[in-house]
PDB file of N, CA and C in Angstrom:
ATOM      1  N   MET L   1       0.842  -1.137  -0.036  1.00  0.00           N
ATOM      2  CA  MET L   1       0.033   0.108  -0.031  1.00  0.00           C
ATOM      3  C   MET L   1       0.894   1.309  -0.065  1.00  0.00           C
ATOM      4  N   ASN L   2       0.395   2.245  -0.707  1.00  0.00           N
ATOM      5  CA  ASN L   2       1.270   3.539  -0.691  1.00  0.00           C
ATOM      6  C   ASN L   2       0.470   4.468  -0.194  1.00  0.00           C
ATOM      7  N   ASN L   3      -0.492   4.367   0.655  1.00  0.00           N
ATOM      8  CA  ASN L   3      -1.209   5.320   1.382  1.00  0.00           C
ATOM      9  C   ASN L   3      -0.409   6.041   2.315  1.00  0.00           C
ATOM     10  N   MET L   4      -0.885   7.219   2.908  1.00  0.00           N
ATOM     11  CA  MET L   4      -0.206   7.763   3.897  1.00  0.00           C
ATOM     12  C   MET L   4       0.049   7.042   5.261  1.00  0.00           C
ATOM     13  N   CYS L   5      -1.051   6.350   5.511  1.00  0.00           N
ATOM     14  CA  CYS L   5      -1.036   5.485   6.559  1.00  0.00           C
ATOM     15  C   CYS L   5      -1.736   4.156   6.140  1.00  0.00           C
ATOM     16  N   ASP L   6      -0.804   3.035   6.178  1.00  0.00           N
ATOM     17  CA  ASP L   6      -1.489   1.754   5.723  1.00  0.00           C
ATOM     18  C   ASP L   6      -2.421   1.272   6.770  1.00  0.00           C
ATOM     19  N   LEU L   7      -2.890   0.175   6.812  1.00  0.00           N
ATOM     20  CA  LEU L   7      -3.973  -0.272   7.680  1.00  0.00           C
ATOM     21  C   LEU L   7      -3.468  -0.273   9.143  1.00  0.00           C
ATOM     22  N   ILE L   8      -2.035  -0.907   9.282  1.00  0.00           N
ATOM     23  CA  ILE L   8      -1.572  -0.855  10.633  1.00  0.00           C
ATOM     24  C   ILE L   8      -0.230   0.085  10.488  1.00  0.00           C
ATOM     25  N   GLN L   9      -0.097   1.032  11.339  1.00  0.00           N
ATOM     26  CA  GLN L   9       0.967   1.893  11.529  1.00  0.00           C
ATOM     27  C   GLN L   9       1.563   1.662  12.992  1.00  0.00           C
ATOM     28  N   TYR L  10       2.855   1.404  12.903  1.00  0.00           N
ATOM     29  CA  TYR L  10       3.598   1.322  14.327  1.00  0.00           C
ATOM     30  C   TYR L  10       4.113   2.592  14.759  1.00  0.00           C
ATOM     31  N   ILE L  11       4.040   2.821  15.991  1.00  0.00           N
ATOM     32  CA  ILE L  11       4.496   4.262  16.539  1.00  0.00           C
ATOM     33  C   ILE L  11       5.334   3.827  17.826  1.00  0.00           C
ATOM     34  N   VAL L  12       6.154   4.729  18.219  1.00  0.00           N
ATOM     35  CA  VAL L  12       6.794   4.899  19.427  1.00  0.00           C
ATOM     36  C   VAL L  12       6.211   5.938  20.246  1.00  0.00           C
ATOM     37  N   MET L  13       6.055   5.449  21.658  1.00  0.00           N
ATOM     38  CA  MET L  13       5.555   6.294  22.568  1.00  0.00           C
ATOM     39  C   MET L  13       6.423   6.476  23.718  1.00  0.00           C
ATOM     40  N   PRO L  14       6.979   7.491  23.973  1.00  0.00           N
ATOM     41  CA  PRO L  14       7.836   7.808  25.113  1.00  0.00           C
ATOM     42  C   PRO L  14       7.139   7.960  26.339  1.00  0.00           C
ATOM     43  N   LYS L  15       7.719   7.309  27.535  1.00  0.00           N
ATOM     44  CA  LYS L  15       6.895   7.554  28.768  1.00  0.00           C
ATOM     45  C   LYS L  15       8.163   7.579  29.868  1.00  0.00           C
ATOM     46  N   ILE L  16       7.860   8.465  30.783  1.00  0.00           N
ATOM     47  CA  ILE L  16       8.695   8.522  31.992  1.00  0.00           C
ATOM     48  C   ILE L  16       8.291   7.510  33.055  1.00  0.00           C
ATOM     49  N   ARG L  17       9.240   6.792  33.477  1.00  0.00           N
ATOM     50  CA  ARG L  17       8.907   5.821  34.458  1.00  0.00           C
ATOM     51  C   ARG L  17       9.743   5.899  35.495  1.00  0.00           C
ATOM     52  N   TYR L  18       9.465   5.143  36.746  1.00  0.00           N
ATOM     53  CA  TYR L  18      10.221   5.068  37.804  1.00  0.00           C
ATOM     54  C   TYR L  18      10.321   3.566  38.356  1.00  0.00           C
ATOM     55  N   ALA L  19      11.579   3.240  38.648  1.00  0.00           N
ATOM     56  CA  ALA L  19      11.908   1.848  39.111  1.00  0.00           C
ATOM     57  C   ALA L  19      12.774   2.145  40.493  1.00  0.00           C
ATOM     58  N   PRO L  20      12.578   1.635  41.574  1.00  0.00           N
ATOM     59  CA  PRO L  20      13.194   1.777  42.889  1.00  0.00           C
ATOM     60  C   PRO L  20      14.690   1.736  42.685  1.00  0.00           C
ATOM     61  N   ASP L  21      15.139   0.677  41.928  1.00  0.00           N
ATOM     62  CA  ASP L  21      16.592   0.618  42.029  1.00  0.00           C
ATOM     63  C   ASP L  21      17.386   1.537  41.049  1.00  0.00           C
ATOM     64  N   ILE L  22      16.616   2.114  40.029  1.00  0.00           N
ATOM     65  CA  ILE L  22      17.404   3.080  39.141  1.00  0.00           C
ATOM     66  C   ILE L  22      16.853   4.473  39.258  1.00  0.00           C
ATOM     67  N   GLY L  23      15.736   4.520  39.764  1.00  0.00           N
ATOM     68  CA  GLY L  23      15.051   5.953  39.807  1.00  0.00           C
ATOM     69  C   GLY L  23      14.322   6.231  38.411  1.00  0.00           C
ATOM     70  N   THR L  24      14.119   7.592  38.120  1.00  0.00           N
ATOM     71  CA  THR L  24      13.333   7.852  37.024  1.00  0.00           C
ATOM     72  C   THR L  24      14.111   7.709  35.787  1.00  0.00           C
ATOM     73  N   TYR L  25      13.391   7.234  34.645  1.00  0.00           N
ATOM     74  CA  TYR L  25      14.036   7.026  33.486  1.00  0.00           C
ATOM     75  C   TYR L  25      12.921   7.178  32.334  1.00  0.00           C
ATOM     76  N   THR L  26      13.372   7.461  31.071  1.00  0.00           N
ATOM     77  CA  THR L  26      12.563   7.379  29.900  1.00  0.00           C
ATOM     78  C   THR L  26      12.602   6.058  29.221  1.00  0.00           C
ATOM     79  N   SER L  27      11.460   5.486  28.891  1.00  0.00           N
ATOM     80  CA  SER L  27      11.474   4.309  28.220  1.00  0.00           C
ATOM     81  C   SER L  27      10.398   4.415  26.944  1.00  0.00           C
ATOM     82  N   TYR L  28      10.517   3.460  26.075  1.00  0.00           N
ATOM     83  CA  TYR L  28       9.623   3.716  24.964  1.00  0.00           C
ATOM     84  C   TYR L  28       8.760   2.457  24.688  1.00  0.00           C
ATOM     85  N   ASP L  29       7.404   2.883  24.677  1.00  0.00           N
ATOM     86  CA  ASP L  29       6.425   1.597  24.321  1.00  0.00           C
ATOM     87  C   ASP L  29       6.409   1.619  22.883  1.00  0.00           C
ATOM     88  N   ILE L  30       5.974   0.399  22.238  1.00  0.00           N
ATOM     89  CA  ILE L  30       5.740   0.452  20.819  1.00  0.00           C
ATOM     90  C   ILE L  30       4.186  -0.102  20.780  1.00  0.00           C
ATOM     91  N   ALA L  31       3.423   0.631  19.719  1.00  0.00           N
ATOM     92  CA  ALA L  31       2.018   0.296  19.630  1.00  0.00           C
ATOM     93  C   ALA L  31       1.776   0.056  18.208  1.00  0.00           C
ATOM     94  N   ALA L  32       0.798  -0.702  17.921  1.00  0.00           N
ATOM     95  CA  ALA L  32       0.124  -0.932  16.620  1.00  0.00           C
ATOM     96  C   ALA L  32      -1.073  -0.176  16.547  1.00  0.00           C
ATOM     97  N   TYR L  33      -1.047   0.749  15.677  1.00  0.00           N
ATOM     98  CA  TYR L  33      -2.206   1.689  15.437  1.00  0.00           C
ATOM     99  C   TYR L  33      -2.913   1.386  14.239  1.00  0.00           C
ATOM    100  N   ASP L  34      -4.242   1.053  14.352  1.00  0.00           N
ATOM    101  CA  ASP L  34      -5.082   0.604  13.295  1.00  0.00           C
ATOM    102  C   ASP L  34      -5.774   1.910  12.665  1.00  0.00           C
ATOM    103  N   CYS L  35      -5.410   2.328  11.542  1.00  0.00           N
ATOM    104  CA  CYS L  35      -5.730   3.541  10.840  1.00  0.00           C
ATOM    105  C   CYS L  35      -7.067   3.492  10.307  1.00  0.00           C
ATOM    106  N   PHE L  36      -7.696   2.310  10.198  1.00  0.00           N
ATOM    107  CA  PHE L  36      -9.206   2.241   9.703  1.00  0.00           C
ATOM    108  C   PHE L  36      -9.972   2.402  10.953  1.00  0.00           C
ATOM    109  N   SER L  37      -9.662   1.629  12.091  1.00  0.00           N
ATOM    110  CA  SER L  37     -10.502   1.784  13.360  1.00  0.00           C
ATOM    111  C   SER L  37     -10.204   3.095  14.165  1.00  0.00           C
ATOM    112  N   LEU L  38      -9.080   3.751  13.859  1.00  0.00           N
ATOM    113  CA  LEU L  38      -8.421   4.865  14.549  1.00  0.00           C
ATOM    114  C   LEU L  38      -8.154   4.394  16.076  1.00  0.00           C
ATOM    115  N   ASP L  39      -7.636   3.305  16.286  1.00  0.00           N
ATOM    116  CA  ASP L  39      -7.371   2.879  17.559  1.00  0.00           C
ATOM    117  C   ASP L  39      -6.186   2.015  17.886  1.00  0.00           C
ATOM    118  N   ILE L  40      -5.490   1.841  18.860  1.00  0.00           N
ATOM    119  CA  ILE L  40      -4.407   0.948  19.156  1.00  0.00           C
ATOM    120  C   ILE L  40      -4.960  -0.323  19.406  1.00  0.00           C
ATOM    121  N   VAL L  41      -4.294  -1.435  18.632  1.00  0.00           N
ATOM    122  CA  VAL L  41      -4.815  -2.580  18.749  1.00  0.00           C
ATOM    123  C   VAL L  41      -3.936  -3.644  19.406  1.00  0.00           C
ATOM    124  N   GLU L  42      -2.577  -3.253  19.590  1.00  0.00           N
ATOM    125  CA  GLU L  42      -1.555  -3.974  20.385  1.00  0.00           C
ATOM    126  C   GLU L  42      -0.575  -2.965  20.978  1.00  0.00           C
ATOM    127  N   ILE L  43      -0.056  -3.223  22.008  1.00  0.00           N
ATOM    128  CA  ILE L  43       1.070  -2.434  22.523  1.00  0.00           C
ATOM    129  C   ILE L  43       1.965  -3.452  23.387  1.00  0.00           C
ATOM    130  N   VAL L  44       3.218  -3.021  23.410  1.00  0.00           N
ATOM    131  CA  VAL L  44       4.206  -3.513  24.202  1.00  0.00           C
ATOM    132  C   VAL L  44       4.765  -2.471  24.982  1.00  0.00           C
ATOM    133  N   TRP L  45       4.669  -2.581  26.273  1.00  0.00           N
ATOM    134  CA  TRP L  45       5.230  -1.504  27.267  1.00  0.00           C
ATOM    135  C   TRP L  45       6.685  -1.700  27.623  1.00  0.00           C
ATOM    136  N   ASP L  46       7.127  -0.494  27.808  1.00  0.00           N
ATOM    137  CA  ASP L  46       8.600  -0.458  28.325  1.00  0.00           C
ATOM    138  C   ASP L  46       9.599  -1.404  27.605  1.00  0.00           C
ATOM    139  N   VAL L  47       9.429  -1.053  26.282  1.00  0.00           N
ATOM    140  CA  VAL L  47      10.326  -1.871  25.452  1.00  0.00           C
ATOM    141  C   VAL L  47      11.857  -1.656  25.484  1.00  0.00           C
ATOM    142  N   THR L  48      12.294  -0.345  25.696  1.00  0.00           N
ATOM    143  CA  THR L  48      13.779  -0.022  25.837  1.00  0.00           C
ATOM    144  C   THR L  48      13.890   1.553  26.112  1.00  0.00           C
ATOM    145  N   PRO L  49      15.020   1.807  26.732  1.00  0.00           N
ATOM    146  CA  PRO L  49      15.276   3.178  26.947  1.00  0.00           C
ATOM    147  C   PRO L  49      16.086   3.849  25.827  1.00  0.00           C
ATOM    148  N   ASP L  50      16.419   3.044  24.773  1.00  0.00           N
ATOM    149  CA  ASP L  50      17.152   3.452  23.603  1.00  0.00           C
ATOM    150  C   ASP L  50      16.181   3.925  22.490  1.00  0.00           C
ATOM    151  N   ARG L  51      16.083   5.263  22.344  1.00  0.00           N
ATOM    152  CA  ARG L  51      15.094   5.759  21.378  1.00  0.00           C
ATOM    153  C   ARG L  51      15.421   5.353  20.006  1.00  0.00           C
ATOM    154  N   ASN L  52      16.672   5.490  19.593  1.00  0.00           N
ATOM    155  CA  ASN L  52      17.116   5.070  18.269  1.00  0.00           C
ATOM    156  C   ASN L  52      16.700   3.689  17.889  1.00  0.00           C
ATOM    157  N   LEU L  53      16.903   2.686  18.978  1.00  0.00           N
ATOM    158  CA  LEU L  53      16.498   1.326  18.651  1.00  0.00           C
ATOM    159  C   LEU L  53      14.910   1.084  18.521  1.00  0.00           C
ATOM    160  N   ALA L  54      14.185   1.853  19.282  1.00  0.00           N
ATOM    161  CA  ALA L  54      12.698   1.853  19.199  1.00  0.00           C
ATOM    162  C   ALA L  54      12.247   2.421  17.851  1.00  0.00           C
ATOM    163  N   LEU L  55      12.937   3.440  17.367  1.00  0.00           N
ATOM    164  CA  LEU L  55      12.582   4.012  16.094  1.00  0.00           C
ATOM    165  C   LEU L  55      12.991   2.992  14.860  1.00  0.00           C
ATOM    166  N   ARG L  56      14.153   2.353  15.035  1.00  0.00           N
ATOM    167  CA  ARG L  56      14.497   1.312  14.042  1.00  0.00           C
ATOM    168  C   ARG L  56      13.590   0.178  13.992  1.00  0.00           C
ATOM    169  N   MET L  57      12.936  -0.240  15.232  1.00  0.00           N
ATOM    170  CA  MET L  57      12.087  -1.200  15.209  1.00  0.00           C
ATOM    171  C   MET L  57      10.841  -0.860  14.465  1.00  0.00           C
ATOM    172  N   VAL L  58      10.391   0.186  14.781  1.00  0.00           N
ATOM    173  CA  VAL L  58       8.911   0.627  14.279  1.00  0.00           C
ATOM    174  C   VAL L  58       9.148   0.749  12.693  1.00  0.00           C
ATOM    175  N   GLU L  59      10.438   1.257  12.242  1.00  0.00           N
ATOM    176  CA  GLU L  59      10.618   1.557  10.802  1.00  0.00           C
ATOM    177  C   GLU L  59      10.464   0.081  10.128  1.00  0.00           C
ATOM    178  N   ARG L  60      11.134  -0.796  10.718  1.00  0.00           N
ATOM    179  CA  ARG L  60      11.021  -2.156  10.217  1.00  0.00           C
ATOM    180  C   ARG L  60       9.621  -2.758  10.100  1.00  0.00           C
ATOM    181  N   PHE L  61       9.066  -2.701  11.296  1.00  0.00           N
ATOM    182  CA  PHE L  61       7.626  -3.144  11.416  1.00  0.00           C
ATOM    183  C   PHE L  61       6.748  -2.529  10.353  1.00  0.00           C
ATOM    184  N   ASN L  62       6.937  -1.292  10.145  1.00  0.00           N
ATOM    185  CA  ASN L  62       6.163  -0.498   9.248  1.00  0.00           C
ATOM    186  C   ASN L  62       6.491  -0.904   7.763  1.00  0.00           C
ATOM    187  N   ARG L  63       7.762  -1.001   7.530  1.00  0.00           N
ATOM    188  CA  ARG L  63       8.175  -1.445   6.068  1.00  0.00           C
ATOM    189  C   ARG L  63       7.599  -2.724   5.651  1.00  0.00           C
ATOM    190  N   PHE L  64       7.551  -3.707   6.672  1.00  0.00           N
ATOM    191  CA  PHE L  64       7.138  -5.103   6.273  1.00  0.00           C
ATOM    192  C   PHE L  64       5.689  -5.472   6.645  1.00  0.00           C
ATOM    193  N   GLN L  65       5.104  -4.309   7.163  1.00  0.00           N
ATOM    194  CA  GLN L  65       3.718  -4.353   7.597  1.00  0.00           C
ATOM    195  C   GLN L  65       3.418  -5.683   8.459  1.00  0.00           C
ATOM    196  N   LEU L  66       4.304  -5.715   9.499  1.00  0.00           N
ATOM    197  CA  LEU L  66       4.090  -6.747  10.516  1.00  0.00           C
ATOM    198  C   LEU L  66       2.752  -6.885  11.136  1.00  0.00           C
ATOM    199  N   SER L  67       2.195  -8.024  11.190  1.00  0.00           N
ATOM    200  CA  SER L  67       0.926  -8.297  11.825  1.00  0.00           C
ATOM    201  C   SER L  67       1.006  -8.012  13.261  1.00  0.00           C
ATOM    202  N   PRO L  68       0.055  -7.235  13.816  1.00  0.00           N
ATOM    203  CA  PRO L  68       0.064  -6.928  15.348  1.00  0.00           C
ATOM    204  C   PRO L  68       0.103  -8.241  16.298  1.00  0.00           C
ATOM    205  N   ILE L  69      -0.229  -9.352  15.842  1.00  0.00           N
ATOM    206  CA  ILE L  69      -0.204 -10.500  16.635  1.00  0.00           C
ATOM    207  C   ILE L  69       1.287 -10.941  16.916  1.00  0.00           C
ATOM    208  N   HIS L  70       2.236 -10.531  15.916  1.00  0.00           N
ATOM    209  CA  HIS L  70       3.595 -10.816  16.219  1.00  0.00           C
ATOM    210  C   HIS L  70       4.364  -9.835  16.806  1.00  0.00           C
ATOM    211  N   LEU L  71       3.708  -8.774  17.048  1.00  0.00           N
ATOM    212  CA  LEU L  71       4.601  -7.535  17.745  1.00  0.00           C
ATOM    213  C   LEU L  71       5.467  -8.027  18.774  1.00  0.00           C
ATOM    214  N   LYS L  72       4.982  -8.750  19.944  1.00  0.00           N
ATOM    215  CA  LYS L  72       5.760  -9.039  21.116  1.00  0.00           C
ATOM    216  C   LYS L  72       6.928  -9.876  20.696  1.00  0.00           C
ATOM    217  N   ASP L  73       6.690 -10.980  19.789  1.00  0.00           N
ATOM    218  CA  ASP L  73       7.827 -11.889  19.325  1.00  0.00           C
ATOM    219  C   ASP L  73       8.875 -11.196  18.516  1.00  0.00           C
ATOM    220  N   ALA L  74       8.429 -10.119  17.610  1.00  0.00           N
ATOM    221  CA  ALA L  74       9.335  -9.463  16.775  1.00  0.00           C
ATOM    222  C   ALA L  74      10.199  -8.529  17.715  1.00  0.00           C
ATOM    223  N   ILE L  75       9.623  -7.911  18.764  1.00  0.00           N
ATOM    224  CA  ILE L  75      10.262  -7.060  19.661  1.00  0.00           C
ATOM    225  C   ILE L  75      11.592  -7.983  20.395  1.00  0.00           C
ATOM    226  N   LEU L  76      10.913  -9.082  20.938  1.00  0.00           N
ATOM    227  CA  LEU L  76      11.997  -9.931  21.603  1.00  0.00           C
ATOM    228  C   LEU L  76      13.064 -10.501  20.860  1.00  0.00           C
ATOM    229  N   ASP L  77      12.891 -10.706  19.447  1.00  0.00           N
ATOM    230  CA  ASP L  77      13.834 -11.107  18.581  1.00  0.00           C
ATOM    231  C   ASP L  77      14.921 -10.072  18.356  1.00  0.00           C
ATOM    232  N   MET L  78      14.373  -8.860  18.190  1.00  0.00           N
ATOM    233  CA  MET L  78      15.258  -7.803  18.028  1.00  0.00           C
ATOM    234  C   MET L  78      16.019  -7.314  19.217  1.00  0.00           C
ATOM    235  N   LEU L  79      15.606  -7.456  20.386  1.00  0.00           N
ATOM    236  CA  LEU L  79      16.373  -7.358  21.573  1.00  0.00           C
ATOM    237  C   LEU L  79      17.408  -8.248  22.041  1.00  0.00           C
ATOM    238  N   ASN L  80      17.414  -9.439  21.364  1.00  0.00           N
ATOM    239  CA  ASN L  80      18.202 -10.606  21.554  1.00  0.00           C
ATOM    240  C   ASN L  80      19.474 -10.549  20.643  1.00  0.00           C
TER     241      ASN L  80
END
């Protein structure tokens, strides 16, 4: 598809979090956004504190139009 937004668009969502052992930190969630229903259909929380890694992930997921049911496995594969 060459639409501005394909059916599923993966997005990075920054969030400030707190963990007792490390304090406050910024982490990135990755979500699958359905452009037809205008809703988030899948999300993986607290994926990485590395913004560039999160952006590379969503770029790849968007390029290959990853099915949202594979989001968690794809993220785990890229983190290993």
